CSV table of C-alpha atoms in Angstrom, one decimal:
chain,number,residue,atom,x,y,z
A,1,UNK,CA,100.6,202.3,48.5
A,2,UNK,CA,97.8,202.0,45.9
A,3,UNK,CA,96.4,199.1,44.1
A,4,UNK,CA,93.2,197.6,42.7
A,5,UNK,CA,92.1,194.0,43.0
A,6,UNK,CA,89.1,191.9,42.2
A,7,UNK,CA,86.7,191.2,45.1
A,8,UNK,CA,86.8,187.4,44.8
A,9,UNK,CA,90.6,187.3,44.8
A,10,UNK,CA,90.8,189.7,47.7
A,11,UNK,CA,88.2,187.8,49.7
A,12,UNK,CA,90.0,184.5,49.4
A,13,UNK,CA,93.3,186.0,50.4
A,14,UNK,CA,91.9,188.0,53.4
A,15,UNK,CA,89.8,185.2,54.7
A,16,UNK,CA,92.8,182.9,54.9
A,17,UNK,CA,94.8,185.5,56.7
A,18,UNK,CA,92.0,186.6,59.2
A,19,UNK,CA,91.3,183.0,60.3
A,20,UNK,CA,94.8,182.8,61.8
A,21,UNK,CA,94.3,186.0,63.8
A,22,UNK,CA,93.2,185.4,67.4
A,23,UNK,CA,90.0,187.1,68.3
A,24,UNK,CA,91.2,187.9,71.9
A,25,UNK,CA,94.6,189.3,72.0
A,26,UNK,CA,96.3,191.9,74.1
A,27,UNK,CA,98.7,193.1,71.4
A,28,UNK,CA,96.9,195.4,69.0
A,29,UNK,CA,99.2,194.7,66.0
A,30,UNK,CA,98.3,191.0,66.1
A,31,UNK,CA,94.7,191.8,65.2
A,32,UNK,CA,96.0,193.3,61.9
A,33,UNK,CA,97.0,191.9,58.6
A,34,UNK,CA,100.2,193.2,56.9
A,35,UNK,CA,99.5,194.3,53.3
A,36,UNK,CA,102.5,194.6,51.0
A,37,UNK,CA,102.0,195.7,47.4
A,38,UNK,CA,104.9,195.3,44.9
A,39,UNK,CA,105.2,194.5,41.2
A,40,UNK,CA,101.9,192.8,40.2
A,41,UNK,CA,101.2,191.0,43.5
A,42,UNK,CA,99.9,191.9,46.9
A,43,UNK,CA,100.9,189.9,49.9
A,44,UNK,CA,98.6,189.5,53.0
A,45,UNK,CA,100.5,188.4,56.1
A,46,UNK,CA,98.8,187.5,59.4
A,47,UNK,CA,100.2,185.8,62.6
A,48,UNK,CA,99.3,184.9,66.1
A,49,UNK,CA,103.1,184.5,66.9
A,50,UNK,CA,102.8,180.7,66.6
A,51,UNK,CA,101.4,180.5,63.1
A,52,UNK,CA,102.1,182.8,60.2
A,53,UNK,CA,100.2,182.7,56.9
A,54,UNK,CA,101.2,184.6,53.8
A,55,UNK,CA,98.8,184.9,50.9
A,56,UNK,CA,99.9,186.2,47.5
A,57,UNK,CA,97.2,187.6,45.2
A,58,UNK,CA,97.5,189.2,41.7
A,59,UNK,CA,96.6,192.9,41.6
A,60,UNK,CA,97.1,196.0,39.6
A,61,UNK,CA,99.7,197.9,41.7
A,62,UNK,CA,99.9,201.6,41.0
A,63,UNK,CA,102.2,202.4,43.9
A,64,UNK,CA,104.2,199.9,45.9
A,65,UNK,CA,104.1,200.1,49.7
A,66,UNK,CA,103.0,198.4,52.9
A,67,UNK,CA,100.7,198.9,55.9
A,68,UNK,CA,98.7,197.0,58.5
A,69,UNK,CA,94.9,197.1,59.0
A,70,UNK,CA,92.4,195.2,61.1
A,71,UNK,CA,92.1,191.7,59.5
A,72,UNK,CA,88.6,191.1,60.8
A,73,UNK,CA,87.2,194.4,59.7
A,74,UNK,CA,88.8,194.2,56.2
A,75,UNK,CA,87.4,190.7,55.8
A,76,UNK,CA,83.9,191.8,56.9
A,77,UNK,CA,84.0,194.7,54.5
A,78,UNK,CA,85.2,192.7,51.5
A,79,UNK,CA,82.7,189.9,52.3
A,80,UNK,CA,79.8,192.4,52.2
A,81,UNK,CA,80.8,194.0,48.9
A,82,UNK,CA,78.9,192.9,45.8
A,83,UNK,CA,80.2,190.1,43.6
A,84,UNK,CA,82.4,191.1,40.7
A,85,UNK,CA,83.3,194.4,42.3
A,86,UNK,CA,86.7,195.9,41.6
A,87,UNK,CA,88.2,197.1,44.9
A,88,UNK,CA,90.6,200.1,45.0
A,89,UNK,CA,92.8,200.2,48.1
A,90,UNK,CA,95.1,203.2,49.0
A,91,UNK,CA,97.2,204.0,52.0
A,92,UNK,CA,97.6,207.5,53.5
A,93,UNK,CA,100.6,207.0,55.9
A,94,UNK,CA,100.5,210.6,57.2
A,95,UNK,CA,96.9,210.3,58.3
A,96,UNK,CA,97.3,206.6,59.4
A,97,UNK,CA,94.3,205.6,57.3
A,98,UNK,CA,93.6,203.0,54.6
A,99,UNK,CA,90.9,203.8,52.1
A,100,UNK,CA,88.9,200.9,50.5
A,101,UNK,CA,86.6,201.8,47.6
A,102,UNK,CA,84.3,199.7,45.5
A,103,UNK,CA,81.5,201.1,43.4
A,104,UNK,CA,79.7,203.6,45.5
A,105,UNK,CA,81.0,202.3,48.8
A,106,UNK,CA,84.0,203.8,50.5
A,107,UNK,CA,85.6,203.0,53.8
A,108,UNK,CA,88.5,204.7,55.8
A,109,UNK,CA,90.2,202.3,58.2
A,110,UNK,CA,92.7,203.0,60.9
A,111,UNK,CA,96.2,201.5,60.3
A,112,UNK,CA,99.2,200.7,62.4
A,113,UNK,CA,102.8,201.1,61.2
A,114,UNK,CA,104.2,198.1,59.3
A,115,UNK,CA,107.4,198.3,61.3
A,116,UNK,CA,105.5,197.0,64.4
A,117,UNK,CA,104.3,193.9,62.7
A,118,UNK,CA,106.2,190.7,63.9
A,119,UNK,CA,107.5,188.7,61.0
A,120,UNK,CA,108.4,185.1,61.9
A,121,UNK,CA,112.1,184.5,61.7
A,122,UNK,CA,113.1,182.4,58.7
A,123,UNK,CA,114.8,179.2,59.6
A,124,UNK,CA,116.7,176.3,58.1
A,125,UNK,CA,114.6,173.2,57.4
A,126,UNK,CA,116.1,169.7,57.9
A,127,UNK,CA,113.8,168.2,55.2
A,128,UNK,CA,112.0,169.6,52.2
A,129,UNK,CA,109.7,167.5,50.1
A,130,UNK,CA,106.6,167.7,48.0
A,131,UNK,CA,103.3,165.9,48.6
A,132,UNK,CA,100.0,165.9,46.8
A,133,UNK,CA,97.3,167.9,48.7
A,134,UNK,CA,95.0,164.8,48.6
A,135,UNK,CA,97.7,162.7,50.5
A,136,UNK,CA,98.1,165.4,53.2
A,137,UNK,CA,94.4,165.9,53.4
A,138,UNK,CA,93.8,162.2,54.1
A,139,UNK,CA,96.7,162.0,56.7
A,140,UNK,CA,95.4,165.0,58.7
A,141,UNK,CA,91.6,164.7,58.2
A,142,UNK,CA,91.5,161.1,59.3
A,143,UNK,CA,93.7,161.6,62.4
A,144,UNK,CA,92.6,165.1,63.8
A,145,UNK,CA,89.4,163.9,65.5
A,146,UNK,CA,91.6,162.1,68.1
A,147,UNK,CA,93.6,165.2,69.1
A,148,UNK,CA,93.4,165.8,72.8
A,149,UNK,CA,91.9,169.0,74.1
A,150,UNK,CA,93.5,168.6,77.6
A,151,UNK,CA,95.8,171.6,78.0
A,152,UNK,CA,97.8,169.7,80.7
A,153,UNK,CA,98.9,167.0,78.3
A,154,UNK,CA,100.0,169.7,75.7
A,155,UNK,CA,102.1,167.1,73.8
A,156,UNK,CA,98.9,165.4,72.7
A,157,UNK,CA,97.3,168.7,71.4
A,158,UNK,CA,98.4,168.0,67.9
A,159,UNK,CA,99.1,165.4,65.2
A,160,UNK,CA,102.5,163.6,65.3
A,161,UNK,CA,103.9,163.6,61.8
A,162,UNK,CA,106.9,161.4,61.4
A,163,UNK,CA,108.7,158.8,59.3
A,164,UNK,CA,107.9,155.3,60.4
A,165,UNK,CA,108.4,151.7,59.2
A,166,UNK,CA,105.2,150.3,57.8
A,167,UNK,CA,104.5,146.8,56.4
A,168,UNK,CA,106.0,147.7,53.0
A,169,UNK,CA,109.0,149.8,54.1
A,170,UNK,CA,109.2,153.4,55.2
A,171,UNK,CA,106.0,155.6,55.3
A,172,UNK,CA,105.0,159.1,56.2
A,173,UNK,CA,102.8,158.6,59.3
A,174,UNK,CA,100.4,160.8,61.2
A,175,UNK,CA,99.2,159.8,64.7
A,176,UNK,CA,96.9,161.5,67.1
A,177,UNK,CA,95.5,160.3,70.5
A,178,UNK,CA,93.8,161.6,73.6
A,179,UNK,CA,94.3,158.6,75.7
A,180,UNK,CA,90.9,157.2,75.0
A,181,UNK,CA,91.2,156.7,71.2
A,182,UNK,CA,94.0,156.7,68.7
A,183,UNK,CA,94.3,157.2,64.9
A,184,UNK,CA,97.3,156.1,62.9
A,185,UNK,CA,97.4,157.0,59.2
A,186,UNK,CA,100.1,156.0,56.7
A,187,UNK,CA,101.0,157.3,53.3
A,188,UNK,CA,103.8,156.5,50.9
A,189,UNK,CA,107.0,158.3,51.8
A,190,UNK,CA,107.6,161.3,49.5
A,191,UNK,CA,111.1,161.8,48.0
A,192,UNK,CA,113.3,163.8,50.3
A,193,UNK,CA,111.2,163.1,53.4
A,194,UNK,CA,113.4,160.3,54.9
A,195,UNK,CA,115.5,162.8,56.9
A,196,UNK,CA,112.5,164.5,58.4
A,197,UNK,CA,112.5,164.9,62.2
A,198,UNK,CA,109.2,163.8,63.9
A,199,UNK,CA,107.1,166.9,64.8
A,200,UNK,CA,103.8,167.5,66.6
A,201,UNK,CA,101.7,169.8,64.4
A,202,UNK,CA,99.4,171.8,66.6
A,203,UNK,CA,95.6,171.5,66.3
A,204,UNK,CA,95.1,175.1,65.0
A,205,UNK,CA,97.8,174.6,62.3
A,206,UNK,CA,96.0,171.3,61.2
A,207,UNK,CA,92.8,173.2,60.9
A,208,UNK,CA,94.4,176.1,58.9
A,209,UNK,CA,96.3,173.7,56.7
A,210,UNK,CA,93.0,172.1,55.6
A,211,UNK,CA,92.2,175.4,53.7
A,212,UNK,CA,95.3,174.9,51.5
A,213,UNK,CA,94.3,171.4,50.5
A,214,UNK,CA,91.1,171.9,48.4
A,215,UNK,CA,92.6,170.7,45.1
A,216,UNK,CA,93.7,167.1,45.6
A,217,UNK,CA,96.2,167.2,42.7
A,218,UNK,CA,97.9,170.4,43.9
A,219,UNK,CA,101.6,169.8,44.9
A,220,UNK,CA,102.3,171.1,48.4
A,221,UNK,CA,105.8,172.0,49.3
A,222,UNK,CA,106.5,170.7,52.9
A,223,UNK,CA,109.5,171.8,55.0
A,224,UNK,CA,110.2,170.5,58.4
A,225,UNK,CA,112.7,171.4,61.2
A,226,UNK,CA,112.9,170.5,64.8
A,227,UNK,CA,111.0,173.7,65.8
A,228,UNK,CA,108.9,174.6,62.7
A,229,UNK,CA,106.9,173.2,59.9
A,230,UNK,CA,105.9,175.0,56.6
A,231,UNK,CA,103.3,174.1,54.0
A,232,UNK,CA,103.3,176.1,50.8
A,233,UNK,CA,101.4,176.3,47.5
A,234,UNK,CA,102.3,178.9,44.9
A,235,UNK,CA,99.8,181.3,46.4
A,236,UNK,CA,99.8,180.6,50.2
A,237,UNK,CA,102.6,179.8,52.7
A,238,UNK,CA,101.6,178.5,56.1
A,239,UNK,CA,104.5,178.4,58.7
A,240,UNK,CA,103.9,177.2,62.2
A,241,UNK,CA,105.9,176.4,65.3
A,242,UNK,CA,105.5,172.8,66.4
A,243,UNK,CA,104.6,171.6,69.9
A,244,UNK,CA,107.8,171.4,72.0
A,245,UNK,CA,107.3,168.0,73.7
A,246,UNK,CA,107.8,164.3,73.2
A,247,UNK,CA,105.0,162.3,71.7
A,248,UNK,CA,104.4,159.1,73.7
A,249,UNK,CA,105.3,155.7,72.3
A,250,UNK,CA,101.9,155.0,70.6
A,251,UNK,CA,103.0,151.5,69.3
A,252,UNK,CA,102.6,150.1,72.8
A,253,UNK,CA,98.8,150.7,72.8
A,254,UNK,CA,98.0,149.3,69.3
A,255,UNK,CA,96.9,145.8,70.0
A,256,UNK,CA,98.4,143.0,67.8
A,257,UNK,CA,96.7,139.9,69.2
A,258,UNK,CA,93.0,140.8,68.7
A,259,UNK,CA,91.4,137.9,66.9
A,260,UNK,CA,87.6,138.3,67.3
A,261,UNK,CA,86.6,140.0,64.0
A,262,UNK,CA,83.4,141.9,63.4
A,263,UNK,CA,82.7,143.3,59.9
A,264,UNK,CA,79.9,145.8,59.6
A,265,UNK,CA,78.6,148.4,57.2
A,266,UNK,CA,80.3,151.6,58.6
A,267,UNK,CA,77.5,154.1,57.7
A,268,UNK,CA,74.7,151.8,59.1
A,269,UNK,CA,76.8,151.2,62.2
A,270,UNK,CA,77.4,155.0,62.8
A,271,UNK,CA,73.7,155.7,62.3
A,272,UNK,CA,72.6,152.9,64.6
A,273,UNK,CA,75.0,154.1,67.4
A,274,UNK,CA,73.6,157.6,67.0
A,275,UNK,CA,70.0,156.4,67.3
A,276,UNK,CA,70.5,154.4,70.4
A,277,UNK,CA,72.7,157.0,72.0
A,278,UNK,CA,69.9,159.5,72.0
A,279,UNK,CA,68.7,158.2,75.3
A,280,UNK,CA,72.1,157.8,76.9
A,281,UNK,CA,73.2,160.2,79.7
A,282,UNK,CA,75.2,163.1,78.4
A,283,UNK,CA,78.2,162.5,80.6
A,284,UNK,CA,79.0,158.9,79.8
A,285,UNK,CA,77.2,158.3,76.5
A,286,UNK,CA,77.9,154.6,77.0
A,287,UNK,CA,76.7,152.1,74.3
A,288,UNK,CA,76.8,148.3,74.8
A,289,UNK,CA,77.7,146.0,71.9
A,290,UNK,CA,76.4,142.5,72.3
A,291,UNK,CA,77.9,140.2,69.7
A,292,UNK,CA,76.9,136.7,68.7
A,293,UNK,CA,77.0,134.7,65.5
A,294,UNK,CA,76.3,137.2,62.6
A,295,UNK,CA,74.3,139.5,64.9
A,296,UNK,CA,75.1,142.7,66.8
A,297,UNK,CA,72.8,144.3,69.3
A,298,UNK,CA,73.5,147.9,70.3
A,299,UNK,CA,71.9,148.9,73.5
A,300,UNK,CA,71.8,151.8,75.9
A,301,UNK,CA,70.2,151.7,79.4
A,302,UNK,CA,70.0,155.0,81.1
A,303,UNK,CA,68.0,154.6,84.4
A,304,UNK,CA,66.9,158.3,84.4
A,305,UNK,CA,66.0,158.6,80.7
A,306,UNK,CA,65.0,155.1,79.4
A,307,UNK,CA,66.5,152.4,77.2
A,308,UNK,CA,67.1,151.7,73.5
A,309,UNK,CA,68.4,148.9,71.4
A,310,UNK,CA,68.9,148.1,67.8
A,311,UNK,CA,69.9,145.0,66.0
A,312,UNK,CA,72.3,144.9,63.0
A,313,UNK,CA,73.1,142.0,60.7
A,314,UNK,CA,76.9,141.7,60.7
A,315,UNK,CA,79.7,139.3,59.8
A,316,UNK,CA,80.9,137.7,63.1
A,317,UNK,CA,81.6,134.1,63.8
A,318,UNK,CA,83.4,133.9,67.2
A,319,UNK,CA,82.5,133.5,70.8
A,320,UNK,CA,79.8,135.8,72.1
A,321,UNK,CA,81.1,139.1,73.5
A,322,UNK,CA,79.7,142.1,75.4
A,323,UNK,CA,81.7,145.3,75.4
A,324,UNK,CA,80.9,148.9,76.0
A,325,UNK,CA,82.1,152.1,74.4
A,326,UNK,CA,81.6,155.9,74.4
A,327,UNK,CA,79.1,156.5,71.6
A,328,UNK,CA,80.8,159.6,70.4
A,329,UNK,CA,84.1,157.8,70.0
A,330,UNK,CA,82.5,155.0,68.1
A,331,UNK,CA,80.7,157.4,65.7
A,332,UNK,CA,83.8,159.4,65.0
A,333,UNK,CA,85.8,156.3,64.2
A,334,UNK,CA,83.1,154.9,62.0
A,335,UNK,CA,82.9,158.2,60.2
A,336,UNK,CA,86.5,157.9,59.0
A,337,UNK,CA,85.7,154.8,56.9
A,338,UNK,CA,85.6,155.7,53.2
A,339,UNK,CA,84.8,152.2,52.0
A,340,UNK,CA,81.6,150.4,52.9
A,341,UNK,CA,82.9,148.1,55.6
A,342,UNK,CA,84.5,148.7,59.0
A,343,UNK,CA,86.4,145.8,60.5
A,344,UNK,CA,86.6,145.7,64.3
A,345,UNK,CA,89.1,143.4,66.0
A,346,UNK,CA,88.3,142.6,69.7
A,347,UNK,CA,90.2,140.7,72.4
A,348,UNK,CA,88.0,140.9,75.5
A,349,UNK,CA,85.6,143.4,77.0
A,350,UNK,CA,88.4,145.1,79.0
A,351,UNK,CA,91.0,145.4,76.2
A,352,UNK,CA,91.5,148.1,73.5
A,353,UNK,CA,89.7,147.4,70.2
A,354,UNK,CA,91.2,147.9,66.8
A,355,UNK,CA,89.3,149.2,63.8
A,356,UNK,CA,90.4,149.4,60.2
A,357,UNK,CA,88.8,149.9,56.7
A,358,UNK,CA,88.3,146.4,55.2
A,359,UNK,CA,91.7,144.8,54.7
A,360,UNK,CA,93.5,148.2,54.5
A,361,UNK,CA,96.2,148.6,57.2
A,362,UNK,CA,97.3,152.1,56.2
A,363,UNK,CA,94.6,153.6,58.5
A,364,UNK,CA,94.2,152.0,61.9
A,365,UNK,CA,92.2,153.2,64.8
A,366,UNK,CA,92.2,152.1,68.5
A,367,UNK,CA,89.4,152.8,71.0
A,368,UNK,CA,89.4,152.0,74.7
A,369,UNK,CA,86.3,150.2,76.0
A,370,UNK,CA,84.3,151.4,79.0
A,371,UNK,CA,82.3,149.7,81.7
A,372,UNK,CA,78.5,149.5,81.0
């Protein structure tokens, strides 16, 4: 195998591949990237046995072939090469070495045979559809903060992507929750997605997918089966196993009868919460919201550290209310608001609170209160 490729193109392809590779693994071949050169493209394939990413890059191929080399080392080398360099890569199967040359730099890297590399089995997908990158980015970006990190409740360690019935008919919906807060984001249902089985997309896959979604207008081909999900652009294909579990019935925890409405500038609110939370104890991070006519007082009282309070002018014309929340949860939810105003709907100090952006019901958040 022998080919030459521009540094920028190579760096993009290798960085996508190496980020999938687990730093700590007991199987040496999984630390490697499979490089396959043929025609006028080179394919870089990496896997952790749950996720596989395949990146195609244009190159001048002199001799077709394939080998595997340490993904992390190759990435570090390419990253440190000067901008605009032309990188020549050649494989010596007999010596088990891969040479990387650019300008006056040359490297010889150990390789492992390509036959040992585990390629994810191809499977039949129940639904295939196309969605704009901007749509998928919104669905996953706005929901991923609520993914649970508890390993015991593994079925909450991802984003539940499924077809649901919204206010105006069927929608493509992403939901994530950790039991303390919940995000439910809707988008128009793409053609061909109505037969899609509901799948729980793992956290790592959600983070890797984000790298495919830089160009909002790019069409992403999405394929879904009961066990796998695949996202593809012309250059990159990301295939992942889905979490084998049943996502709980989240509709039961979304309150429908909350009538006390607070409207507040989301950015000002998030900053104010951050300021008063500075004195809160690390463990509970509790912030108290005291509401009365058109006024909100945020306060923290930490006996060992001190106290803080801040007053905000808001739109609220209901009975006075005092309710406490975890500061981090409030900030993360307020950070999701793209428009100026966040609308909070309360019931009582012990019931879940609903938040949405203005009058938009396609993005709904729920946060559980805490005693303060």
